[in-house]
């Protein structure tokens, strides 16, 4: 039997309790969690493999590599740049999955407010495989509007991010 790790969810963002939730996962061979981690945590590489992200900035002058408690902002899904904060950061190692989570928020009128937790889990599996899981819970009217679209743009967008991440890490 194989046991796989799961995302660590703060109560506020528990899947199924927000306005929009998606889960995307790939398991591939011939790359490692360490290699994937490089492309996931170095934001200077994001736009080279994922076309749904823009305007990445670091208001406190840090970056481009993500780390615990880092504040950054980025645009995605047509929203103005979201204020993001890394709330979980664990580099993958032997027998330990990589964990990355950030909150991202947009303030304003109720129709504009958005509050999300985007989480990643990257782990090596037996037989030279790596598993990449990304899940996101969104709260707010813009999130509910995305959830009503078919297909859900966030589901497709995150799959594109996974596919691009695997492609970049495979080179």
mmCIF file with all atom_site columns, C-alpha atoms in Angstrom:
data_model
loop_
_atom_site.group_PDB
_atom_site.id
_atom_site.type_symbol
_atom_site.label_atom_id
_atom_site.label_alt_id
_atom_site.label_comp_id
_atom_site.label_asym_id
_atom_site.label_entity_id
_atom_site.label_seq_id
_atom_site.pdbx_PDB_ins_code
_atom_site.Cartn_x
_atom_site.Cartn_y
_atom_site.Cartn_z
_atom_site.occupancy
_atom_site.B_iso_or_equiv
_atom_site.pdbx_formal_charge
_atom_site.auth_seq_id
_atom_site.auth_comp_id
_atom_site.auth_asym_id
_atom_site.auth_atom_id
_atom_site.pdbx_PDB_model_num
ATOM 1   C CA . UNK A 1 1   ? 0.000   0.000  0.000   1.00 0.00 ? 1   UNK A CA 1
ATOM 2   C CA . UNK A 1 2   ? 1.210   3.497  -0.829  1.00 0.00 ? 2   UNK A CA 1
ATOM 3   C CA . UNK A 1 3   ? 0.297   6.428  1.375   1.00 0.00 ? 3   UNK A CA 1
ATOM 4   C CA . UNK A 1 4   ? 0.424   9.900  -0.115  1.00 0.00 ? 4   UNK A CA 1
ATOM 5   C CA . UNK A 1 5   ? 0.792   13.130 1.786   1.00 0.00 ? 5   UNK A CA 1
ATOM 6   C CA . UNK A 1 6   ? -1.934  15.779 1.875   1.00 0.00 ? 6   UNK A CA 1
ATOM 7   C CA . UNK A 1 7   ? -2.087  19.558 2.015   1.00 0.00 ? 7   UNK A CA 1
ATOM 8   C CA . UNK A 1 8   ? -2.079  21.153 5.470   1.00 0.00 ? 8   UNK A CA 1
ATOM 9   C CA . UNK A 1 9   ? -5.251  23.283 5.555   1.00 0.00 ? 9   UNK A CA 1
ATOM 10  C CA . UNK A 1 10  ? -5.886  26.174 7.936   1.00 0.00 ? 10  UNK A CA 1
ATOM 11  C CA . UNK A 1 11  ? -9.506  25.996 9.151   1.00 0.00 ? 11  UNK A CA 1
ATOM 12  C CA . UNK A 1 12  ? -10.486 29.207 7.336   1.00 0.00 ? 12  UNK A CA 1
ATOM 13  C CA . UNK A 1 13  ? -9.630  27.680 3.941   1.00 0.00 ? 13  UNK A CA 1
ATOM 14  C CA . UNK A 1 14  ? -10.807 24.097 4.497   1.00 0.00 ? 14  UNK A CA 1
ATOM 15  C CA . UNK A 1 15  ? -11.790 22.634 1.088   1.00 0.00 ? 15  UNK A CA 1
ATOM 16  C CA . UNK A 1 16  ? -15.520 22.768 0.474   1.00 0.00 ? 16  UNK A CA 1
ATOM 17  C CA . UNK A 1 17  ? -16.118 25.674 2.854   1.00 0.00 ? 17  UNK A CA 1
ATOM 18  C CA . UNK A 1 18  ? -15.182 28.514 0.477   1.00 0.00 ? 18  UNK A CA 1
ATOM 19  C CA . UNK A 1 19  ? -16.721 29.801 -2.735  1.00 0.00 ? 19  UNK A CA 1
ATOM 20  C CA . UNK A 1 20  ? -14.401 27.974 -5.144  1.00 0.00 ? 20  UNK A CA 1
ATOM 21  C CA . UNK A 1 21  ? -12.039 25.026 -4.686  1.00 0.00 ? 21  UNK A CA 1
ATOM 22  C CA . UNK A 1 22  ? -9.927  23.170 -7.207  1.00 0.00 ? 22  UNK A CA 1
ATOM 23  C CA . UNK A 1 23  ? -7.418  20.354 -6.999  1.00 0.00 ? 23  UNK A CA 1
ATOM 24  C CA . UNK A 1 24  ? -4.896  19.434 -9.694  1.00 0.00 ? 24  UNK A CA 1
ATOM 25  C CA . UNK A 1 25  ? -2.289  16.697 -9.552  1.00 0.00 ? 25  UNK A CA 1
ATOM 26  C CA . UNK A 1 26  ? 0.287   15.066 -11.781 1.00 0.00 ? 26  UNK A CA 1
ATOM 27  C CA . UNK A 1 27  ? 2.606   12.131 -11.192 1.00 0.00 ? 27  UNK A CA 1
ATOM 28  C CA . UNK A 1 28  ? 5.498   11.887 -13.633 1.00 0.00 ? 28  UNK A CA 1
ATOM 29  C CA . UNK A 1 29  ? 8.779   10.043 -14.065 1.00 0.00 ? 29  UNK A CA 1
ATOM 30  C CA . UNK A 1 30  ? 12.323  11.181 -14.661 1.00 0.00 ? 30  UNK A CA 1
ATOM 31  C CA . UNK A 1 31  ? 12.322  14.407 -12.642 1.00 0.00 ? 31  UNK A CA 1
ATOM 32  C CA . UNK A 1 32  ? 12.812  14.943 -8.934  1.00 0.00 ? 32  UNK A CA 1
ATOM 33  C CA . UNK A 1 33  ? 11.019  16.958 -6.279  1.00 0.00 ? 33  UNK A CA 1
ATOM 34  C CA . UNK A 1 34  ? 14.188  19.046 -5.881  1.00 0.00 ? 34  UNK A CA 1
ATOM 35  C CA . UNK A 1 35  ? 14.173  19.955 -9.573  1.00 0.00 ? 35  UNK A CA 1
ATOM 36  C CA . UNK A 1 36  ? 10.457  20.830 -9.529  1.00 0.00 ? 36  UNK A CA 1
ATOM 37  C CA . UNK A 1 37  ? 10.941  22.830 -6.318  1.00 0.00 ? 37  UNK A CA 1
ATOM 38  C CA . UNK A 1 38  ? 13.495  25.076 -8.034  1.00 0.00 ? 38  UNK A CA 1
ATOM 39  C CA . UNK A 1 39  ? 11.015  26.150 -10.727 1.00 0.00 ? 39  UNK A CA 1
ATOM 40  C CA . UNK A 1 40  ? 8.118   26.419 -8.300  1.00 0.00 ? 40  UNK A CA 1
ATOM 41  C CA . UNK A 1 41  ? 9.870   28.604 -5.737  1.00 0.00 ? 41  UNK A CA 1
ATOM 42  C CA . UNK A 1 42  ? 11.912  30.823 -8.080  1.00 0.00 ? 42  UNK A CA 1
ATOM 43  C CA . UNK A 1 43  ? 9.301   33.299 -9.298  1.00 0.00 ? 43  UNK A CA 1
ATOM 44  C CA . UNK A 1 44  ? 11.702  34.643 -11.924 1.00 0.00 ? 44  UNK A CA 1
ATOM 45  C CA . UNK A 1 45  ? 10.997  31.414 -13.873 1.00 0.00 ? 45  UNK A CA 1
ATOM 46  C CA . UNK A 1 46  ? 7.186   31.471 -13.633 1.00 0.00 ? 46  UNK A CA 1
ATOM 47  C CA . UNK A 1 47  ? 6.444   33.560 -16.714 1.00 0.00 ? 47  UNK A CA 1
ATOM 48  C CA . UNK A 1 48  ? 8.729   31.337 -18.826 1.00 0.00 ? 48  UNK A CA 1
ATOM 49  C CA . UNK A 1 49  ? 6.458   28.313 -18.358 1.00 0.00 ? 49  UNK A CA 1
ATOM 50  C CA . UNK A 1 50  ? 3.079   29.708 -17.214 1.00 0.00 ? 50  UNK A CA 1
ATOM 51  C CA . UNK A 1 51  ? 1.276   32.401 -19.175 1.00 0.00 ? 51  UNK A CA 1
ATOM 52  C CA . UNK A 1 52  ? -1.404  33.147 -16.561 1.00 0.00 ? 52  UNK A CA 1
ATOM 53  C CA . UNK A 1 53  ? 0.881   35.073 -14.204 1.00 0.00 ? 53  UNK A CA 1
ATOM 54  C CA . UNK A 1 54  ? 2.260   38.595 -14.518 1.00 0.00 ? 54  UNK A CA 1
ATOM 55  C CA . UNK A 1 55  ? 3.479   41.612 -12.602 1.00 0.00 ? 55  UNK A CA 1
ATOM 56  C CA . UNK A 1 56  ? 5.333   39.666 -9.902  1.00 0.00 ? 56  UNK A CA 1
ATOM 57  C CA . UNK A 1 57  ? 6.822   42.053 -7.369  1.00 0.00 ? 57  UNK A CA 1
ATOM 58  C CA . UNK A 1 58  ? 8.296   42.100 -3.889  1.00 0.00 ? 58  UNK A CA 1
ATOM 59  C CA . UNK A 1 59  ? 7.274   45.216 -1.949  1.00 0.00 ? 59  UNK A CA 1
ATOM 60  C CA . UNK A 1 60  ? 9.943   44.682 0.723   1.00 0.00 ? 60  UNK A CA 1
ATOM 61  C CA . UNK A 1 61  ? 12.742  44.176 -1.823  1.00 0.00 ? 61  UNK A CA 1
ATOM 62  C CA . UNK A 1 62  ? 13.111  40.437 -1.303  1.00 0.00 ? 62  UNK A CA 1
ATOM 63  C CA . UNK A 1 63  ? 12.666  37.713 -3.903  1.00 0.00 ? 63  UNK A CA 1
ATOM 64  C CA . UNK A 1 64  ? 12.555  36.383 -6.525  1.00 0.00 ? 64  UNK A CA 1
ATOM 65  C CA . UNK A 1 65  ? 12.888  33.135 -4.561  1.00 0.00 ? 65  UNK A CA 1
ATOM 66  C CA . UNK A 1 66  ? 10.014  32.322 -2.253  1.00 0.00 ? 66  UNK A CA 1
ATOM 67  C CA . UNK A 1 67  ? 10.689  31.571 1.408   1.00 0.00 ? 67  UNK A CA 1
ATOM 68  C CA . UNK A 1 68  ? 8.728   31.351 4.636   1.00 0.00 ? 68  UNK A CA 1
ATOM 69  C CA . UNK A 1 69  ? 6.875   34.563 5.592   1.00 0.00 ? 69  UNK A CA 1
ATOM 70  C CA . UNK A 1 70  ? 7.755   36.328 2.308   1.00 0.00 ? 70  UNK A CA 1
ATOM 71  C CA . UNK A 1 71  ? 5.371   39.008 1.036   1.00 0.00 ? 71  UNK A CA 1
ATOM 72  C CA . UNK A 1 72  ? 4.926   39.376 -2.727  1.00 0.00 ? 72  UNK A CA 1
ATOM 73  C CA . UNK A 1 73  ? 2.275   40.270 -5.276  1.00 0.00 ? 73  UNK A CA 1
ATOM 74  C CA . UNK A 1 74  ? 1.288   38.973 -8.683  1.00 0.00 ? 74  UNK A CA 1
ATOM 75  C CA . UNK A 1 75  ? -1.491  39.198 -11.241 1.00 0.00 ? 75  UNK A CA 1
ATOM 76  C CA . UNK A 1 76  ? -3.442  36.152 -12.399 1.00 0.00 ? 76  UNK A CA 1
ATOM 77  C CA . UNK A 1 77  ? -6.823  35.227 -13.919 1.00 0.00 ? 77  UNK A CA 1
ATOM 78  C CA . UNK A 1 78  ? -7.324  38.851 -14.980 1.00 0.00 ? 78  UNK A CA 1
ATOM 79  C CA . UNK A 1 79  ? -7.341  40.166 -11.403 1.00 0.00 ? 79  UNK A CA 1
ATOM 80  C CA . UNK A 1 80  ? -5.245  43.184 -10.460 1.00 0.00 ? 80  UNK A CA 1
ATOM 81  C CA . UNK A 1 81  ? -2.093  42.121 -8.615  1.00 0.00 ? 81  UNK A CA 1
ATOM 82  C CA . UNK A 1 82  ? -2.995  40.186 -5.472  1.00 0.00 ? 82  UNK A CA 1
ATOM 83  C CA . UNK A 1 83  ? -1.163  40.759 -2.193  1.00 0.00 ? 83  UNK A CA 1
ATOM 84  C CA . UNK A 1 84  ? 0.390   37.408 -1.272  1.00 0.00 ? 84  UNK A CA 1
ATOM 85  C CA . UNK A 1 85  ? 2.096   36.057 1.828   1.00 0.00 ? 85  UNK A CA 1
ATOM 86  C CA . UNK A 1 86  ? 3.958   32.728 2.079   1.00 0.00 ? 86  UNK A CA 1
ATOM 87  C CA . UNK A 1 87  ? 2.487   30.906 5.089   1.00 0.00 ? 87  UNK A CA 1
ATOM 88  C CA . UNK A 1 88  ? 4.110   27.468 4.681   1.00 0.00 ? 88  UNK A CA 1
ATOM 89  C CA . UNK A 1 89  ? 7.506   26.656 3.208   1.00 0.00 ? 89  UNK A CA 1
ATOM 90  C CA . UNK A 1 90  ? 9.214   23.289 3.562   1.00 0.00 ? 90  UNK A CA 1
ATOM 91  C CA . UNK A 1 91  ? 11.921  22.284 1.108   1.00 0.00 ? 91  UNK A CA 1
ATOM 92  C CA . UNK A 1 92  ? 11.608  18.660 -0.056  1.00 0.00 ? 92  UNK A CA 1
ATOM 93  C CA . UNK A 1 93  ? 14.183  16.189 1.245   1.00 0.00 ? 93  UNK A CA 1
ATOM 94  C CA . UNK A 1 94  ? 14.554  12.434 1.597   1.00 0.00 ? 94  UNK A CA 1
ATOM 95  C CA . UNK A 1 95  ? 11.173  11.152 2.808   1.00 0.00 ? 95  UNK A CA 1
ATOM 96  C CA . UNK A 1 96  ? 9.839   14.693 3.370   1.00 0.00 ? 96  UNK A CA 1
ATOM 97  C CA . UNK A 1 97  ? 7.527   16.382 0.863   1.00 0.00 ? 97  UNK A CA 1
ATOM 98  C CA . UNK A 1 98  ? 8.037   19.959 -0.243  1.00 0.00 ? 98  UNK A CA 1
ATOM 99  C CA . UNK A 1 99  ? 5.232   22.177 1.027   1.00 0.00 ? 99  UNK A CA 1
ATOM 100 C CA . UNK A 1 100 ? 4.454   25.670 -0.190  1.00 0.00 ? 100 UNK A CA 1
ATOM 101 C CA . UNK A 1 101 ? 1.344   27.698 0.606   1.00 0.00 ? 101 UNK A CA 1
ATOM 102 C CA . UNK A 1 102 ? 0.505   31.339 0.251   1.00 0.00 ? 102 UNK A CA 1
ATOM 103 C CA . UNK A 1 103 ? -2.503  33.457 0.964   1.00 0.00 ? 103 UNK A CA 1
ATOM 104 C CA . UNK A 1 104 ? -3.453  36.050 -1.634  1.00 0.00 ? 104 UNK A CA 1
ATOM 105 C CA . UNK A 1 105 ? -5.930  38.851 -1.115  1.00 0.00 ? 105 UNK A CA 1
ATOM 106 C CA . UNK A 1 106 ? -7.653  41.605 -2.996  1.00 0.00 ? 106 UNK A CA 1
ATOM 107 C CA . UNK A 1 107 ? -9.515  44.244 -1.033  1.00 0.00 ? 107 UNK A CA 1
ATOM 108 C CA . UNK A 1 108 ? -12.212 46.595 -2.226  1.00 0.00 ? 108 UNK A CA 1
ATOM 109 C CA . UNK A 1 109 ? -15.966 46.523 -2.599  1.00 0.00 ? 109 UNK A CA 1
ATOM 110 C CA . UNK A 1 110 ? -17.649 43.174 -1.809  1.00 0.00 ? 110 UNK A CA 1
ATOM 111 C CA . UNK A 1 111 ? -17.868 42.380 -5.527  1.00 0.00 ? 111 UNK A CA 1
ATOM 112 C CA . UNK A 1 112 ? -14.053 42.708 -5.750  1.00 0.00 ? 112 UNK A CA 1
ATOM 113 C CA . UNK A 1 113 ? -12.885 41.099 -2.492  1.00 0.00 ? 113 UNK A CA 1
ATOM 114 C CA . UNK A 1 114 ? -10.951 37.894 -2.844  1.00 0.00 ? 114 UNK A CA 1
ATOM 115 C CA . UNK A 1 115 ? -9.159  35.801 -0.211  1.00 0.00 ? 115 UNK A CA 1
ATOM 116 C CA . UNK A 1 116 ? -7.377  32.594 -1.241  1.00 0.00 ? 116 UNK A CA 1
ATOM 117 C CA . UNK A 1 117 ? -4.990  29.952 -0.024  1.00 0.00 ? 117 UNK A CA 1
ATOM 118 C CA . UNK A 1 118 ? -2.948  28.332 -2.797  1.00 0.00 ? 118 UNK A CA 1
ATOM 119 C CA . UNK A 1 119 ? -1.074  25.234 -1.617  1.00 0.00 ? 119 UNK A CA 1
ATOM 120 C CA . UNK A 1 120 ? 1.493   22.980 -3.252  1.00 0.00 ? 120 UNK A CA 1
ATOM 121 C CA . UNK A 1 121 ? 2.880   19.587 -2.288  1.00 0.00 ? 121 UNK A CA 1
ATOM 122 C CA . UNK A 1 122 ? 5.872   18.137 -4.158  1.00 0.00 ? 122 UNK A CA 1
ATOM 123 C CA . UNK A 1 123 ? 7.118   14.683 -3.237  1.00 0.00 ? 123 UNK A CA 1
ATOM 124 C CA . UNK A 1 124 ? 9.356   11.984 -4.617  1.00 0.00 ? 124 UNK A CA 1
ATOM 125 C CA . UNK A 1 125 ? 7.656   8.617  -5.021  1.00 0.00 ? 125 UNK A CA 1
ATOM 126 C CA . UNK A 1 126 ? 9.160   5.151  -5.489  1.00 0.00 ? 126 UNK A CA 1
ATOM 127 C CA . UNK A 1 127 ? 10.430  4.074  -8.920  1.00 0.00 ? 127 UNK A CA 1
ATOM 128 C CA . UNK A 1 128 ? 11.738  7.497  -9.950  1.00 0.00 ? 128 UNK A CA 1
ATOM 129 C CA . UNK A 1 129 ? 8.435   9.338  -9.873  1.00 0.00 ? 129 UNK A CA 1
ATOM 130 C CA . UNK A 1 130 ? 7.445   12.728 -8.506  1.00 0.00 ? 130 UNK A CA 1
ATOM 131 C CA . UNK A 1 131 ? 4.000   13.832 -7.417  1.00 0.00 ? 131 UNK A CA 1
ATOM 132 C CA . UNK A 1 132 ? 2.929   17.466 -7.672  1.00 0.00 ? 132 UNK A CA 1
ATOM 133 C CA . UNK A 1 133 ? -0.359  18.422 -6.062  1.00 0.00 ? 133 UNK A CA 1
ATOM 134 C CA . UNK A 1 134 ? -1.772  21.932 -6.098  1.00 0.00 ? 134 UNK A CA 1
ATOM 135 C CA . UNK A 1 135 ? -5.019  22.926 -4.451  1.00 0.00 ? 135 UNK A CA 1
ATOM 136 C CA . UNK A 1 136 ? -6.679  26.268 -3.885  1.00 0.00 ? 136 UNK A CA 1
ATOM 137 C CA . UNK A 1 137 ? -9.596  27.518 -1.843  1.00 0.00 ? 137 UNK A CA 1
ATOM 138 C CA . UNK A 1 138 ? -11.043 30.913 -2.775  1.00 0.00 ? 138 UNK A CA 1
ATOM 139 C CA . UNK A 1 139 ? -13.442 33.062 -0.778  1.00 0.00 ? 139 UNK A CA 1
ATOM 140 C CA . UNK A 1 140 ? -15.372 36.011 -2.227  1.00 0.00 ? 140 UNK A CA 1
ATOM 141 C CA . UNK A 1 141 ? -17.788 37.032 -4.955  1.00 0.00 ? 141 UNK A CA 1
ATOM 142 C CA . UNK A 1 142 ? -15.154 36.852 -7.743  1.00 0.00 ? 142 UNK A CA 1
ATOM 143 C CA . UNK A 1 143 ? -14.400 33.275 -6.622  1.00 0.00 ? 143 UNK A CA 1
ATOM 144 C CA . UNK A 1 144 ? -18.065 32.311 -6.733  1.00 0.00 ? 144 UNK A CA 1
ATOM 145 C CA . UNK A 1 145 ? -18.281 33.706 -10.271 1.00 0.00 ? 145 UNK A CA 1
ATOM 146 C CA . UNK A 1 146 ? -15.297 31.582 -11.353 1.00 0.00 ? 146 UNK A CA 1
ATOM 147 C CA . UNK A 1 147 ? -16.859 28.492 -9.759  1.00 0.00 ? 147 UNK A CA 1
ATOM 148 C CA . UNK A 1 148 ? -20.021 29.002 -11.838 1.00 0.00 ? 148 UNK A CA 1
ATOM 149 C CA . UNK A 1 149 ? -18.126 29.006 -15.151 1.00 0.00 ? 149 UNK A CA 1
ATOM 150 C CA . UNK A 1 150 ? -17.849 25.765 -17.127 1.00 0.00 ? 150 UNK A CA 1
ATOM 151 C CA . UNK A 1 151 ? -15.192 24.647 -17.363 1.00 0.00 ? 151 UNK A CA 1
ATOM 152 C CA . UNK A 1 152 ? -13.861 26.265 -14.192 1.00 0.00 ? 152 UNK A CA 1
ATOM 153 C CA . UNK A 1 153 ? -11.069 28.618 -15.368 1.00 0.00 ? 153 UNK A CA 1
ATOM 154 C CA . UNK A 1 154 ? -9.077  28.031 -12.188 1.00 0.00 ? 154 UNK A CA 1
ATOM 155 C CA . UNK A 1 155 ? -9.058  24.263 -12.744 1.00 0.00 ? 155 UNK A CA 1
ATOM 156 C CA . UNK A 1 156 ? -7.770  24.710 -16.288 1.00 0.00 ? 156 UNK A CA 1
ATOM 157 C CA . UNK A 1 157 ? -5.348  27.464 -15.272 1.00 0.00 ? 157 UNK A CA 1
ATOM 158 C CA . UNK A 1 158 ? -3.778  25.385 -12.540 1.00 0.00 ? 158 UNK A CA 1
ATOM 159 C CA . UNK A 1 159 ? -3.470  22.404 -14.884 1.00 0.00 ? 159 UNK A CA 1
ATOM 160 C CA . UNK A 1 160 ? -1.590  24.667 -17.295 1.00 0.00 ? 160 UNK A CA 1
ATOM 161 C CA . UNK A 1 161 ? 0.682   25.711 -14.415 1.00 0.00 ? 161 UNK A CA 1
ATOM 162 C CA . UNK A 1 162 ? 1.364   22.061 -13.531 1.00 0.00 ? 162 UNK A CA 1
ATOM 163 C CA . UNK A 1 163 ? 2.020   21.128 -17.155 1.00 0.00 ? 163 UNK A CA 1
ATOM 164 C CA . UNK A 1 164 ? 4.375   24.087 -17.587 1.00 0.00 ? 164 UNK A CA 1
ATOM 165 C CA . UNK A 1 165 ? 6.159   23.330 -14.316 1.00 0.00 ? 165 UNK A CA 1
ATOM 166 C CA . UNK A 1 166 ? 6.741   19.710 -15.362 1.00 0.00 ? 166 UNK A CA 1
ATOM 167 C CA . UNK A 1 167 ? 7.978   20.866 -18.777 1.00 0.00 ? 167 UNK A CA 1
ATOM 168 C CA . UNK A 1 168 ? 10.418  23.361 -17.253 1.00 0.00 ? 168 UNK A CA 1
ATOM 169 C CA . UNK A 1 169 ? 11.722  20.854 -14.700 1.00 0.00 ? 169 UNK A CA 1
ATOM 170 C CA . UNK A 1 170 ? 12.163  18.201 -17.420 1.00 0.00 ? 170 UNK A CA 1
ATOM 171 C CA . UNK A 1 171 ? 14.543  20.287 -19.538 1.00 0.00 ? 171 UNK A CA 1
#
